[in-house]
PDB file of C-alpha atoms in Angstrom:
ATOM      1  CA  UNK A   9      99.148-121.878 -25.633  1.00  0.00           C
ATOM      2  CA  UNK A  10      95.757-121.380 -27.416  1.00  0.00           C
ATOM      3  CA  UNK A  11      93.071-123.593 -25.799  1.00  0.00           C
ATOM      4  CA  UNK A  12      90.769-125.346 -28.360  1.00  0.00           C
ATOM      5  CA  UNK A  13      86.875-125.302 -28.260  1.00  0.00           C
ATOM      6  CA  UNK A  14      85.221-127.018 -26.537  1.00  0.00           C
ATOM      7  CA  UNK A  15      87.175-125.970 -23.354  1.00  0.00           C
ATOM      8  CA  UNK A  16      87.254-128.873 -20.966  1.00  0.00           C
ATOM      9  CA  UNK A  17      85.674-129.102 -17.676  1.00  0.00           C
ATOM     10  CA  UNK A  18      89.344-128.654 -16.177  1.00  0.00           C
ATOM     11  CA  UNK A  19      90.223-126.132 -18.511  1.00  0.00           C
ATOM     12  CA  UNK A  20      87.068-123.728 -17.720  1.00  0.00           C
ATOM     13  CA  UNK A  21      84.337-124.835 -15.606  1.00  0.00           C
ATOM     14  CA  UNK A  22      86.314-126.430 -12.652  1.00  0.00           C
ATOM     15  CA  UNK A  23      88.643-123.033 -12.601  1.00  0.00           C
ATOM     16  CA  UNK A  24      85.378-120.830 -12.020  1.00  0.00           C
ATOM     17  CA  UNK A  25      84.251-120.017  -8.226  1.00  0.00           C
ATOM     18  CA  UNK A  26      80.639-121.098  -8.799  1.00  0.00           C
ATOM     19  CA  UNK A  27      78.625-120.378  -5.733  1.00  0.00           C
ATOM     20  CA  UNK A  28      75.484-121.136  -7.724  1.00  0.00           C
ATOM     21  CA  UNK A  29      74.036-123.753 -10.667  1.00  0.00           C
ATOM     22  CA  UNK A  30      70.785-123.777 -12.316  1.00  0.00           C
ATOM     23  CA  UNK A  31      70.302-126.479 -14.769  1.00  0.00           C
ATOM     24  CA  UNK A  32      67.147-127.742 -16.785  1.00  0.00           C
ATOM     25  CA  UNK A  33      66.581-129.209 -20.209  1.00  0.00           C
ATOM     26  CA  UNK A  34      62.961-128.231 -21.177  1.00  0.00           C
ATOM     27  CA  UNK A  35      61.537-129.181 -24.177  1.00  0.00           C
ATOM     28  CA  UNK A  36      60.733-127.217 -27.095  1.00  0.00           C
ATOM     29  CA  UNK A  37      57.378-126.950 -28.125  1.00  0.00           C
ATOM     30  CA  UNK A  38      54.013-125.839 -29.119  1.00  0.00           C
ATOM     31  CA  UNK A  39      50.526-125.972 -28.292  1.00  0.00           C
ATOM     32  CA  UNK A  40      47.270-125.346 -29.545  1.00  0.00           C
ATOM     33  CA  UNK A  41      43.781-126.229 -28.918  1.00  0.00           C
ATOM     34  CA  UNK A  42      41.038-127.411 -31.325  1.00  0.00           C
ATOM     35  CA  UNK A  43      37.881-126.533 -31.076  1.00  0.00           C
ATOM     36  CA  UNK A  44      36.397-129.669 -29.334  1.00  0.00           C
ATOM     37  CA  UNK A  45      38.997-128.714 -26.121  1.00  0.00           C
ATOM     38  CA  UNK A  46      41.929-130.980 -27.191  1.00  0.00           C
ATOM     39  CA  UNK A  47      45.140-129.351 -26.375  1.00  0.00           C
ATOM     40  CA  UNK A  48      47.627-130.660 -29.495  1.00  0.00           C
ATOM     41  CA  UNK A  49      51.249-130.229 -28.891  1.00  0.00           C
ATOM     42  CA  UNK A  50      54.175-130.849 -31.555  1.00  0.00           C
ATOM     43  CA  UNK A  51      58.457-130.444 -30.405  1.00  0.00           C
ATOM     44  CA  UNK A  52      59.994-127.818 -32.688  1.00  0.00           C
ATOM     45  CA  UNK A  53      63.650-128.782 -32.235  1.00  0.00           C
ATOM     46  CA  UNK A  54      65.235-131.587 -29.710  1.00  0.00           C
ATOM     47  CA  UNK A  55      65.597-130.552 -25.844  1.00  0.00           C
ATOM     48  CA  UNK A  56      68.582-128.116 -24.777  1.00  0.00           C
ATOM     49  CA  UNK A  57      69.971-127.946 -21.272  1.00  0.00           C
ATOM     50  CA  UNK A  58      69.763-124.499 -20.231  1.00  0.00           C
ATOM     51  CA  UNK A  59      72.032-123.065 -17.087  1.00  0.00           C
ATOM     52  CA  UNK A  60      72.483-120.092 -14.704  1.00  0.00           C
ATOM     53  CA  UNK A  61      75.784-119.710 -13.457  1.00  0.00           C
ATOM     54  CA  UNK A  62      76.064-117.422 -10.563  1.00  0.00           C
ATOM     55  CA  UNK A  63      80.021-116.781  -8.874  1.00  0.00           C
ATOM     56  CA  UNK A  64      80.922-116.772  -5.526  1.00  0.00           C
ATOM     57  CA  UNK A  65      81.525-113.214  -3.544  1.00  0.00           C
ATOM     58  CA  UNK A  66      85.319-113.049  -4.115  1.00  0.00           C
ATOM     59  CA  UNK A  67      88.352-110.595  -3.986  1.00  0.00           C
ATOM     60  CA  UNK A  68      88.919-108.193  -6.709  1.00  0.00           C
ATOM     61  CA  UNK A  69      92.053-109.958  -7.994  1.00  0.00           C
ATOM     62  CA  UNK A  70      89.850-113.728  -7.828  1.00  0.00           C
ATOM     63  CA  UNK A  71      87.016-111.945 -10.417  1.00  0.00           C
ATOM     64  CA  UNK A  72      89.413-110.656 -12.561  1.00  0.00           C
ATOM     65  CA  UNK A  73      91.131-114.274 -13.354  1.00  0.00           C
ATOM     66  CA  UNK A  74      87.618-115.964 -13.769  1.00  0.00           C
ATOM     67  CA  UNK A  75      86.933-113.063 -16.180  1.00  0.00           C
ATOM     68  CA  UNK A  76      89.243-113.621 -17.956  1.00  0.00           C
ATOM     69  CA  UNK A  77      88.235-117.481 -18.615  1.00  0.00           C
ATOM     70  CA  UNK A  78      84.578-116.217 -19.372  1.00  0.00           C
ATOM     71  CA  UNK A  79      85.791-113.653 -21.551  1.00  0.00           C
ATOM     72  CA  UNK A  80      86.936-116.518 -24.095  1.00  0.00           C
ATOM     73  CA  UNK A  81      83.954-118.167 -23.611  1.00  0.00           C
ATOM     74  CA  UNK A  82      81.598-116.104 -24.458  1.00  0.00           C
ATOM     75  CA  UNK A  83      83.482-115.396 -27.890  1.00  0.00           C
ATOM     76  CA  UNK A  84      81.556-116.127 -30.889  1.00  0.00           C
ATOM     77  CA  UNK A  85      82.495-119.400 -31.729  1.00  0.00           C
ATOM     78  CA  UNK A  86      83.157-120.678 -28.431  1.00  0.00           C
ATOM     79  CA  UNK A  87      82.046-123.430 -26.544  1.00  0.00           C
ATOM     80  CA  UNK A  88      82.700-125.097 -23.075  1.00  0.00           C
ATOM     81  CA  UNK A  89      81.817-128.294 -21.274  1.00  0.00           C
ATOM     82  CA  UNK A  90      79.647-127.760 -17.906  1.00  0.00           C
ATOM     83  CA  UNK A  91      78.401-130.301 -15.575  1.00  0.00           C
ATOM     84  CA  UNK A  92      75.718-130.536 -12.620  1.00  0.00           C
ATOM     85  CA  UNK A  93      77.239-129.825  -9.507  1.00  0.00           C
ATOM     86  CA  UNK A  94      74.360-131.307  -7.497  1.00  0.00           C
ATOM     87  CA  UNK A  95      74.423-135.180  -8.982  1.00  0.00           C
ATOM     88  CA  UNK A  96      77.832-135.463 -10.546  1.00  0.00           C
ATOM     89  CA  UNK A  97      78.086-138.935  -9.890  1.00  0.00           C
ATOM     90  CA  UNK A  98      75.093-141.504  -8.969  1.00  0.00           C
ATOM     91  CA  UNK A  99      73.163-141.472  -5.894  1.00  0.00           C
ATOM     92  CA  UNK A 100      74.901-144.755  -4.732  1.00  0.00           C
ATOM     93  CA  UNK A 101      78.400-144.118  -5.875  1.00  0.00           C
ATOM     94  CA  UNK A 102      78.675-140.274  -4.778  1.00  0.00           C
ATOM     95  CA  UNK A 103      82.361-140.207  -5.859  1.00  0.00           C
ATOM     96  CA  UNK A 104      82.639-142.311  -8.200  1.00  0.00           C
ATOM     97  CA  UNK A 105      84.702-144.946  -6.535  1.00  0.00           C
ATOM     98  CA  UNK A 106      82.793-147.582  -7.621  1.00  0.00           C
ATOM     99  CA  UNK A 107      82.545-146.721 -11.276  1.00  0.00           C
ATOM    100  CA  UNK A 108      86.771-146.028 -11.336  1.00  0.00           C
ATOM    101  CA  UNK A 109      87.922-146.109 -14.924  1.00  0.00           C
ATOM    102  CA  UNK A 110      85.006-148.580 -15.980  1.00  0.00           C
ATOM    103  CA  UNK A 111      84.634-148.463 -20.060  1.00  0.00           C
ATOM    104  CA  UNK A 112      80.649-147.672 -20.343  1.00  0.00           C
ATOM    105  CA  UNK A 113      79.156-148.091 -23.793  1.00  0.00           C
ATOM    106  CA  UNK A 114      75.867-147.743 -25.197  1.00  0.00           C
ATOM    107  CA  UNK A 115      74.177-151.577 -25.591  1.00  0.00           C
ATOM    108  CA  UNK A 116      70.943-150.904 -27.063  1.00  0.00           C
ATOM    109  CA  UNK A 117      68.667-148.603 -28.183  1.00  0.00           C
ATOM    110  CA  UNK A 118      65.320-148.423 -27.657  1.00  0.00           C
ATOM    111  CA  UNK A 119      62.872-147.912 -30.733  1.00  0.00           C
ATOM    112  CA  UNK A 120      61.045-144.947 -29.271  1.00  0.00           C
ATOM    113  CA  UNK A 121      64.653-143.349 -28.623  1.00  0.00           C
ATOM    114  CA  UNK A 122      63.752-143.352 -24.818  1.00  0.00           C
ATOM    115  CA  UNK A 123      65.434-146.292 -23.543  1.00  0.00           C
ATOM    116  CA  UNK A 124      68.817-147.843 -23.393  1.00  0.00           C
ATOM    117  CA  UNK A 125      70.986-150.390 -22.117  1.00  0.00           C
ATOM    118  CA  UNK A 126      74.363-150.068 -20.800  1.00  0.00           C
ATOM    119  CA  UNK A 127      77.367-152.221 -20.593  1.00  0.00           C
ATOM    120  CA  UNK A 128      80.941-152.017 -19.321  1.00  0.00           C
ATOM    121  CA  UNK A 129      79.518-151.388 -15.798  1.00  0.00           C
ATOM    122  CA  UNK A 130      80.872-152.647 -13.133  1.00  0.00           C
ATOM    123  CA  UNK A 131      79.110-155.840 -11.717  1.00  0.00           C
ATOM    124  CA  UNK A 132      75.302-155.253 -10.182  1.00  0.00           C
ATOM    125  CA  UNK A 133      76.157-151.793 -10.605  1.00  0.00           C
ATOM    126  CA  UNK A 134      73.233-149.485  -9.212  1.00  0.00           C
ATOM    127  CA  UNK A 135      71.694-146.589 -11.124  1.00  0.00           C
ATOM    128  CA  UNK A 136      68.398-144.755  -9.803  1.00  0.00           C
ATOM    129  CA  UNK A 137      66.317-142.197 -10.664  1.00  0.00           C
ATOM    130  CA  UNK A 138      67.895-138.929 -11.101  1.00  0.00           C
ATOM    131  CA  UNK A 139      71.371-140.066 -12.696  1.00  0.00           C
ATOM    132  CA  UNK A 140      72.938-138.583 -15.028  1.00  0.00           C
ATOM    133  CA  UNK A 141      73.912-140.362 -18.460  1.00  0.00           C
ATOM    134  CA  UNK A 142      76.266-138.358 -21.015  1.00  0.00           C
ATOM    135  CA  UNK A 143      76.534-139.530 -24.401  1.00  0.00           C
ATOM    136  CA  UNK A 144      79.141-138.759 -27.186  1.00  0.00           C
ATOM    137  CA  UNK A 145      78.822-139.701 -30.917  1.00  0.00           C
ATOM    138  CA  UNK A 146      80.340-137.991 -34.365  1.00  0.00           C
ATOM    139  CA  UNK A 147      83.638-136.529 -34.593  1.00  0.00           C
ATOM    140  CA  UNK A 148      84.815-133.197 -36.036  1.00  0.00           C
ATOM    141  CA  UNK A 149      82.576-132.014 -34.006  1.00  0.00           C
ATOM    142  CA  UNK A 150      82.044-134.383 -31.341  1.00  0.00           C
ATOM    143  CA  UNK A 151      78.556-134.241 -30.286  1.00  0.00           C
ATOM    144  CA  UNK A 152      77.526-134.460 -26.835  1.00  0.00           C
ATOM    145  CA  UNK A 153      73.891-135.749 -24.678  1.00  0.00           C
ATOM    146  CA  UNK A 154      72.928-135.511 -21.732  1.00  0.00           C
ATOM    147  CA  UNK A 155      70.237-137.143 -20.326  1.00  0.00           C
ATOM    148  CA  UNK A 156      68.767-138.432 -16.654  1.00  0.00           C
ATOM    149  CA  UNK A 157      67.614-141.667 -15.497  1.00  0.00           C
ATOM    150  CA  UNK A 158      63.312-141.540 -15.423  1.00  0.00           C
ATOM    151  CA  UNK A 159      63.531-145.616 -14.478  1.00  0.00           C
ATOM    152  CA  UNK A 160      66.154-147.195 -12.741  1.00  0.00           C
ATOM    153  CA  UNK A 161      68.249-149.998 -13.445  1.00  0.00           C
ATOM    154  CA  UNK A 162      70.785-152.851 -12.285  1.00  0.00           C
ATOM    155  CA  UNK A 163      74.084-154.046 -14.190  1.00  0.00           C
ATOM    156  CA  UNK A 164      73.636-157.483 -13.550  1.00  0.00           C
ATOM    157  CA  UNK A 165      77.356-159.664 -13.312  1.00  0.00           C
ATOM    158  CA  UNK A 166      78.428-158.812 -16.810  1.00  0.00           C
ATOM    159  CA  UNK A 167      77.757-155.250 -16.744  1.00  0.00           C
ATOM    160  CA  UNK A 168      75.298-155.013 -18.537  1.00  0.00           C
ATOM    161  CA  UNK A 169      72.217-152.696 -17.229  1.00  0.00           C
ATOM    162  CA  UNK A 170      68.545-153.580 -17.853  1.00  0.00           C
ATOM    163  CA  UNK A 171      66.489-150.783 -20.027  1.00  0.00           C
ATOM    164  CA  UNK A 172      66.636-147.662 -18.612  1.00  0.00           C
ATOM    165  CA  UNK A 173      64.237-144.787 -19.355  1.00  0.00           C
ATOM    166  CA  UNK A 174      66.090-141.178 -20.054  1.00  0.00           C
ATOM    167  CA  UNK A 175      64.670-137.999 -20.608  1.00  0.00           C
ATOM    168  CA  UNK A 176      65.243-136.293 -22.781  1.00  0.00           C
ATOM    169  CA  UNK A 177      65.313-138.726 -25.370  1.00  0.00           C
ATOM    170  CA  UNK A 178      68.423-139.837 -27.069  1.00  0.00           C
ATOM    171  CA  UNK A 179      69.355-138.570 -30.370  1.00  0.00           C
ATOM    172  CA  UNK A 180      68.385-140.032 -33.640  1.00  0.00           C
ATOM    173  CA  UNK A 181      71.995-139.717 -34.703  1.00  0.00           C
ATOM    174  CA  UNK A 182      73.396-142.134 -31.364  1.00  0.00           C
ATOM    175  CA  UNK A 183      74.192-145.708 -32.329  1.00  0.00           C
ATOM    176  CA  UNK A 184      74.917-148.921 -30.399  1.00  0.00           C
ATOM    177  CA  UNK A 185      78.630-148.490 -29.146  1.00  0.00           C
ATOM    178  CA  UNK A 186      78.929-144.905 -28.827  1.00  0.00           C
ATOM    179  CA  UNK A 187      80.740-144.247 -25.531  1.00  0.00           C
ATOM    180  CA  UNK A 188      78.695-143.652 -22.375  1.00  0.00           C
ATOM    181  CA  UNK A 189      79.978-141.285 -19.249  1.00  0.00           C
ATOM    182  CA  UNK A 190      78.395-141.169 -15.338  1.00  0.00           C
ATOM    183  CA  UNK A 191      81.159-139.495 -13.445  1.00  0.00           C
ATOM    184  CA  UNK A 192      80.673-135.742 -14.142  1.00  0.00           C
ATOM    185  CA  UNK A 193      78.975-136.460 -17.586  1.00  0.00           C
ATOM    186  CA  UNK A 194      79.340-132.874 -19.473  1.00  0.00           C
ATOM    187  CA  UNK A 195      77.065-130.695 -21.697  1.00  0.00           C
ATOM    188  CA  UNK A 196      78.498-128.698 -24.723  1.00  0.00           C
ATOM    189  CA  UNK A 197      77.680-125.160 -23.778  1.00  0.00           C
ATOM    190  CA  UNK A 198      77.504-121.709 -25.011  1.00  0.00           C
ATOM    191  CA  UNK A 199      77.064-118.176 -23.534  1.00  0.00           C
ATOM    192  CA  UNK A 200      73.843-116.743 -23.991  1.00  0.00           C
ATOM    193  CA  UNK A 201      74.984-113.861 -25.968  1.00  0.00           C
ATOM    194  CA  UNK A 202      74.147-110.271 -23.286  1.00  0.00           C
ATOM    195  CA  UNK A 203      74.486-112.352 -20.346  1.00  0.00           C
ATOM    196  CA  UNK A 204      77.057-112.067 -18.794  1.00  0.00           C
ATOM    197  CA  UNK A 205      76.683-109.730 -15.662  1.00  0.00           C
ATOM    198  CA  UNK A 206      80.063-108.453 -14.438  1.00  0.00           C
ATOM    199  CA  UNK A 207      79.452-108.207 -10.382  1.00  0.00           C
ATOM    200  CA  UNK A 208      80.007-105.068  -8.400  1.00  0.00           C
ATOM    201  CA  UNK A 209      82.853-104.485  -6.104  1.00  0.00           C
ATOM    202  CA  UNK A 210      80.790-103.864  -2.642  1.00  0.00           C
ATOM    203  CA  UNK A 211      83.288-104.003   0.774  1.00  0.00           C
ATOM    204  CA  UNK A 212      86.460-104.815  -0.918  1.00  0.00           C
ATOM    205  CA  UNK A 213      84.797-108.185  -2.939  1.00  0.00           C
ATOM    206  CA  UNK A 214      83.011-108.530  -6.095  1.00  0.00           C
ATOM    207  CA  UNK A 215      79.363-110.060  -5.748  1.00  0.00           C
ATOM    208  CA  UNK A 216      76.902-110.517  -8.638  1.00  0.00           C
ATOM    209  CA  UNK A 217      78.902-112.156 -11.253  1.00  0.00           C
ATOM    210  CA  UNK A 218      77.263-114.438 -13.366  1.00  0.00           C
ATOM    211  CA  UNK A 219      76.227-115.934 -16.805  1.00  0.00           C
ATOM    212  CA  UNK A 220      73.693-118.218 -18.758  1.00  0.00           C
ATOM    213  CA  UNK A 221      74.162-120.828 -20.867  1.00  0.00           C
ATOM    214  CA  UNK A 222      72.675-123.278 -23.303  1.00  0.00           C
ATOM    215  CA  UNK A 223      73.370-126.327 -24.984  1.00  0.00           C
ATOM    216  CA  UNK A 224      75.047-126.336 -28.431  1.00  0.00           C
ATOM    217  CA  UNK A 225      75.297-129.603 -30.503  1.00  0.00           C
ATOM    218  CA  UNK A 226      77.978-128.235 -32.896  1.00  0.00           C
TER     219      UNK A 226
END
């Protein structure tokens, strides 16, 4: 069977021994001062989630099957979906119990592209600071965001959430009613091409294993 791109969390990320997860989405910039001391900055392309992914120390036989899985991923053309391991689900509903198989949905959009509303939540649903919000819009290819929670909000007992402040901000291309996801919301990933590091086989296990990543939007 030939897996299509992106590979799924279950197909590729959850399969991988991960002992270790950097994430961050910093923006992309530039600055420059004028000559009265004013620092002027202007964003040269939207936000991308960048990651370090760092395996586990683990048998010989255990490196070469997760090899194999980053092998295809790091093909030219390929792409994955990753998630954070540290806040996969919100601070009040750690596994997602709450949420179950809740239908979220984007409400509204905020004119400055920072805020939104939820709805489809379940009722005085909690979100703080720090959750995670994952967005999807377009097909062929489906895009993906990903974005955290700056100011925290409350479904009240429709489901609906009050405005919620996300960084970074939300694509210009994201309308009302595109579907909304905050149990392990993904990233569409690539390899950083050259960065993959192999490991080294030290007392019978392999140690050092690892890649980068960075968001993709096609």
């Amino acid at each position: 069977m030939t897996l299509a791109f992106p590979l799924a969390l279950a197909e590729f990320w959850d399969l991988l021994p991960i002992s270790t997860v950097a994430l961050d989405c910093a923006p992309q910039i530039e600055s420059s001062g004028t000559g009265a001391g004013q620092q002027l900055t202007r964003e040269l392309a939207p936000a991308l989630w960048r990651g370090t992914v760092t395996l586990g120390r683990i048998t010989p036989a255990e490196a070469a099957d997760a090899m194999a899985l980053v092998d295809l991923a790091r093909q030219s053309g390929a792409s994955f979906l990753a998630c954070d391991l540290t806040r996969p689900y919100p601070l009040l509903d750690p596994d997602g119990a709450v949420l179950g198989t809740a239908a979220v949905t984007v409400q509204s959009i905020g004119a400055t592209r920072r805020d939104l509303r939820l709805t489809g939540l379940p009722p005085n649903y909690q979100l703080r600071r720090g959750d995670l919000v994952g967005v999807t819009w377009g097909a062929s290819p489906l895009r993906y965001g990903l974005h955290r929670i700056v100011v925290a909000s409350s479904a009240d007992a429709t489901g609906l959430t009050g405005w919620c402040e996300v960084a970074p901000a939300l694509s210009s291309a994201l309308t009302t009613g595109a579907a909304a996801s905050l149990a392990r919301p993904p990233v569409m990933a690539m390899m950083v091409p050259g960065s993959v590091r192999a490991g080294t086989l030290r007392r019978g296990l392999v140690e050092g294993a690892a890649f980068d990543f960075i968001q993709t939007l096609r």
